[in-house]
């Protein structure tokens, strides 16, 4: 069994609202909710330390899927040197690019966890002069002519906004090899990424730029049973036509102080059972 929690987004700040200005965000309360689930620039370091301190009280390994809020506050180069870098040292469990926060591990026999980096291609967290930044900006600009790159207004593909990101080809090739190994060894695979990769587990905007490419890697193998995501604070769920469950977890950041948003997932031979708390509903996912 393992625990799941998404979009903590703690800050020592007054309550605010989302991009559209209509959803309340409970910045201070998110840390209190994280404690319960766990039984401006200079402030970012302090907020990060406070979150890691609460997570550090767990007696089990914690796997982080990097998202836009980490990259708003820290460069990739900095994140690699924080407690949010949960990719194993040595780099053999992930892609050649050690700043790419993708890796895999086997938490139990015949079960593999693959953590994907959904901002491997992104304008966030990259130096504006760097190749990574230039390439991401090219991809984004090709699809989004808006002055505000966070605005999906009028876009034919509204997920091409700066607060989403995508997977590099190198990461997708690596992912394909990992799944090939799991197929051959008859493993079940759970994939996690900050951004949803299936339109039906999304609101149409919160979706990885090249989600189709990631889905096509998954669908060319038989081992993946579930994809876990965050980012869309309302949460969402679907089972796709290949039988893969896509579970987008409700975010802590938009959870009122008298509720919560976390869950425990129990893994069996033929199913996963989610026992949710607060805003996250219970669910049985057969495979």
XYZ file of C-alpha atoms in Angstrom:
287
model
C 0.000 0.000 0.000
C 1.147 3.574 -0.545
C -0.152 7.071 0.203
C -0.997 9.736 -2.380
C -1.248 13.519 -1.987
C -1.184 16.278 -4.621
C -0.641 20.022 -4.991
C 0.282 21.012 -1.440
C 1.480 24.451 -2.657
C 2.104 25.729 0.872
C 3.005 29.376 1.383
C 2.989 31.569 4.477
C 0.546 33.922 2.757
C -3.058 35.091 2.912
C -5.627 32.984 1.040
C -5.704 33.758 -2.685
C -7.374 32.579 -5.869
C -6.568 30.607 -9.024
C -5.634 32.081 -12.447
C -9.281 32.711 -13.302
C -9.842 34.458 -9.958
C -12.771 32.265 -8.915
C -11.321 29.409 -6.850
C -10.127 29.991 -3.308
C -6.631 28.765 -2.454
C -5.867 28.003 1.192
C -2.106 28.621 1.282
C -1.488 28.496 5.045
C -3.923 25.687 5.748
C -2.281 23.410 3.189
C 0.601 22.741 5.617
C -1.796 21.901 8.437
C -3.673 19.508 6.101
C -0.366 17.919 5.090
C 0.466 17.384 8.789
C -2.881 15.603 9.277
C -2.370 13.459 6.189
C 0.985 12.576 7.690
C -0.733 11.702 11.101
C 8.605 36.328 -2.710
C 12.075 34.424 -3.263
C 13.586 34.113 0.242
C 10.241 32.699 1.425
C 10.304 29.854 -1.112
C 13.288 28.166 0.606
C 11.598 28.462 3.977
C 8.279 27.092 2.627
C 10.109 24.170 0.998
C 11.950 23.325 4.246
C 8.684 23.374 6.196
C 6.996 21.005 3.721
C 10.001 18.639 3.632
C 10.118 18.626 7.425
C 6.527 17.346 7.619
C 7.135 14.750 4.891
C 10.385 13.742 6.630
C 8.368 12.418 9.579
C 7.184 9.520 7.400
C 8.952 6.188 7.879
C 8.537 5.279 4.179
C 10.234 6.582 0.990
C 8.568 9.642 -0.584
C 8.513 10.037 -4.379
C 8.043 13.559 -5.746
C 6.618 14.319 -9.201
C 7.862 17.827 -10.078
C 5.225 20.319 -11.166
C 4.892 23.951 -12.185
C 4.944 25.336 -8.633
C 8.364 23.821 -7.876
C 9.642 25.336 -11.114
C 8.106 28.770 -10.447
C 10.225 28.980 -7.316
C 13.393 27.015 -8.118
C 15.501 26.366 -11.184
C 16.061 22.753 -12.222
C 19.695 23.112 -11.225
C 18.566 24.110 -7.706
C 15.847 21.413 -7.433
C 18.437 18.717 -8.091
C 20.084 19.799 -4.817
C 16.903 19.772 -2.690
C 14.925 17.103 -0.878
C 12.422 17.238 -3.756
C 14.945 15.359 -5.915
C 13.823 11.793 -5.262
C 15.546 10.252 -8.289
C 18.124 7.735 -6.953
C 21.767 8.879 -7.001
C 23.927 7.411 -9.740
C 21.450 8.158 -12.492
C 21.171 4.601 -13.880
C 17.444 4.474 -12.995
C 16.563 7.465 -15.205
C 17.332 9.206 -18.510
C 20.874 10.381 -19.321
C 19.926 13.997 -18.518
C 20.338 14.060 -14.721
C 18.266 17.267 -14.462
C 15.322 15.304 -15.870
C 13.411 14.110 -12.803
C 12.229 10.804 -14.284
C 13.144 7.425 -12.795
C 11.796 3.989 -11.973
C 11.999 1.650 -8.994
C 10.432 -1.575 -7.778
C 8.744 -1.068 -4.382
C 7.514 -4.700 -4.298
C 8.041 -7.879 -6.342
C 6.487 -7.652 -9.831
C 5.439 -4.054 -9.220
C 7.240 -1.055 -10.731
C 6.769 2.657 -10.174
C 7.736 5.029 -12.994
C 7.948 8.729 -12.131
C 7.763 10.898 -15.261
C 8.959 14.498 -15.575
C 6.067 16.341 -17.242
C 8.091 19.595 -17.427
C 11.126 18.116 -19.148
C 10.122 20.376 -22.045
C 9.055 23.625 -20.388
C 9.855 27.308 -20.163
C 9.649 26.946 -16.360
C 12.771 26.329 -14.302
C 15.095 26.712 -17.312
C 17.552 29.556 -17.920
C 16.072 31.868 -20.608
C 19.253 31.599 -22.718
C 19.416 27.789 -22.523
C 18.595 25.311 -25.269
C 15.951 23.704 -23.038
C 14.168 27.065 -22.698
C 14.472 28.028 -26.404
C 13.112 24.667 -27.564
C 10.185 24.803 -25.100
C 9.322 28.369 -26.089
C 9.319 27.341 -29.769
C 6.893 24.462 -29.054
C 4.643 26.748 -26.991
C 4.682 29.714 -29.402
C 3.820 27.440 -32.331
C 0.491 26.641 -30.652
C -0.151 29.703 -28.481
C -0.109 33.216 -30.025
C -1.598 34.859 -26.879
C 0.294 37.687 -25.145
C -0.264 35.826 -21.894
C 1.210 32.345 -22.436
C -0.817 31.098 -19.455
C -4.062 31.938 -21.267
C -5.826 29.160 -23.224
C -8.266 31.682 -24.720
C -9.107 31.011 -28.357
C -6.651 28.119 -28.678
C -7.557 25.100 -30.778
C -5.416 23.056 -28.358
C -6.000 24.830 -25.019
C -3.442 22.696 -23.147
C -0.577 24.578 -24.843
C -0.118 27.018 -21.977
C 3.023 27.819 -19.960
C 1.754 26.261 -16.718
C 1.765 22.877 -18.470
C 4.825 21.187 -19.972
C 5.828 18.152 -21.984
C 8.085 15.110 -22.295
C 11.311 15.202 -24.297
C 11.849 12.508 -26.924
C 14.799 11.209 -24.865
C 12.515 10.726 -21.859
C 9.871 8.976 -23.986
C 12.490 6.615 -25.472
C 13.733 5.802 -21.954
C 10.122 5.259 -20.775
C 9.527 2.860 -23.678
C 12.591 0.777 -22.661
C 11.449 0.596 -19.015
C 8.004 -0.645 -20.075
C 9.587 -3.188 -22.426
C 11.529 -4.582 -19.448
C 8.337 -4.711 -17.343
C 6.429 -6.497 -20.118
C 9.169 -9.124 -20.375
C 9.231 -9.614 -16.599
C 5.435 -9.667 -16.239
C 5.378 -6.685 -13.908
C 2.489 -4.341 -13.167
C 3.475 -0.678 -13.594
C 2.116 2.433 -11.883
C 3.083 5.656 -13.666
C 2.993 9.054 -11.999
C 3.438 12.559 -13.442
C 2.319 15.953 -12.166
C 0.224 16.697 -15.271
C -2.576 14.387 -16.527
C -1.901 12.576 -19.804
C -5.445 11.587 -20.737
C -8.051 14.180 -21.848
C -10.796 12.378 -19.894
C -8.770 12.659 -16.681
C -8.425 16.395 -17.289
C -10.505 19.517 -17.910
C -9.037 19.936 -21.406
C -6.516 22.559 -20.239
C -4.541 20.745 -17.519
C -2.909 18.247 -19.858
C 0.710 17.535 -20.862
C 1.661 19.211 -24.162
C 2.496 15.945 -25.934
C 0.195 13.709 -23.922
C -0.589 11.640 -27.049
C 3.069 10.608 -27.317
C 3.148 9.451 -23.674
C -0.141 7.568 -24.121
C 1.116 5.877 -27.245
C 4.178 4.558 -25.350
C 1.875 3.218 -22.589
C -0.548 1.659 -25.062
C 2.226 -0.131 -26.953
C 2.855 -2.219 -23.802
C 0.572 -4.271 -21.611
C 2.182 -3.658 -18.196
C 0.780 -0.241 -17.165
C -2.279 -0.462 -14.911
C -2.594 3.089 -13.612
C -1.430 6.679 -14.198
C -1.517 9.030 -11.194
C -1.496 12.815 -11.676
C -2.226 16.076 -9.875
C -2.278 19.634 -11.299
C -6.056 19.732 -11.881
C -7.170 20.601 -8.362
C -10.747 19.370 -8.936
C -9.491 15.845 -9.610
C -10.757 13.541 -12.363
C -10.814 9.869 -13.321
C -11.234 7.659 -16.366
C -10.388 4.156 -17.530
C -9.128 4.334 -21.112
C -9.892 1.965 -24.002
C -6.766 -0.078 -23.178
C -7.984 -0.649 -19.609
C -5.490 1.776 -18.018
C -6.841 3.755 -15.044
C -6.061 7.502 -15.062
C -6.513 8.999 -11.611
C -6.042 12.753 -11.156
C -5.971 13.554 -7.457
C -7.861 16.457 -5.906
C -5.380 19.122 -4.766
C -4.669 20.043 -1.148
C -4.315 23.710 -2.134
C -8.052 24.064 -2.934
C -9.231 21.982 0.002
C -11.147 23.958 2.670
C -9.603 23.943 6.177
C -12.309 21.645 7.598
C -11.648 18.927 5.003
C -8.572 17.175 3.529
C -7.366 15.555 0.309
C -5.194 12.458 0.525
C -5.558 8.732 0.109
C -4.011 5.317 0.532
C -3.855 2.930 -2.415
C -3.762 -0.813 -1.685
C -2.340 -2.917 -4.519
C -3.538 -6.494 -5.162
C -2.878 -9.015 -7.952
C -5.943 -7.922 -9.919
C -6.917 -4.496 -8.581
C -5.954 -1.313 -6.764
C -8.187 -0.012 -3.997
C -8.104 3.709 -3.194
C -9.273 4.658 0.294
C -9.736 8.419 0.028
C -10.005 11.048 2.751
C -11.835 14.356 2.574
C -12.308 15.410 -1.051
C -10.804 12.231 -2.516
C -13.453 9.537 -3.033
C -12.925 5.792 -2.543
C -12.382 3.835 -5.754
C -11.712 0.256 -6.881
C -9.630 -0.046 -10.042
C -9.613 -3.557 -11.549
C -7.052 -4.792 -14.029
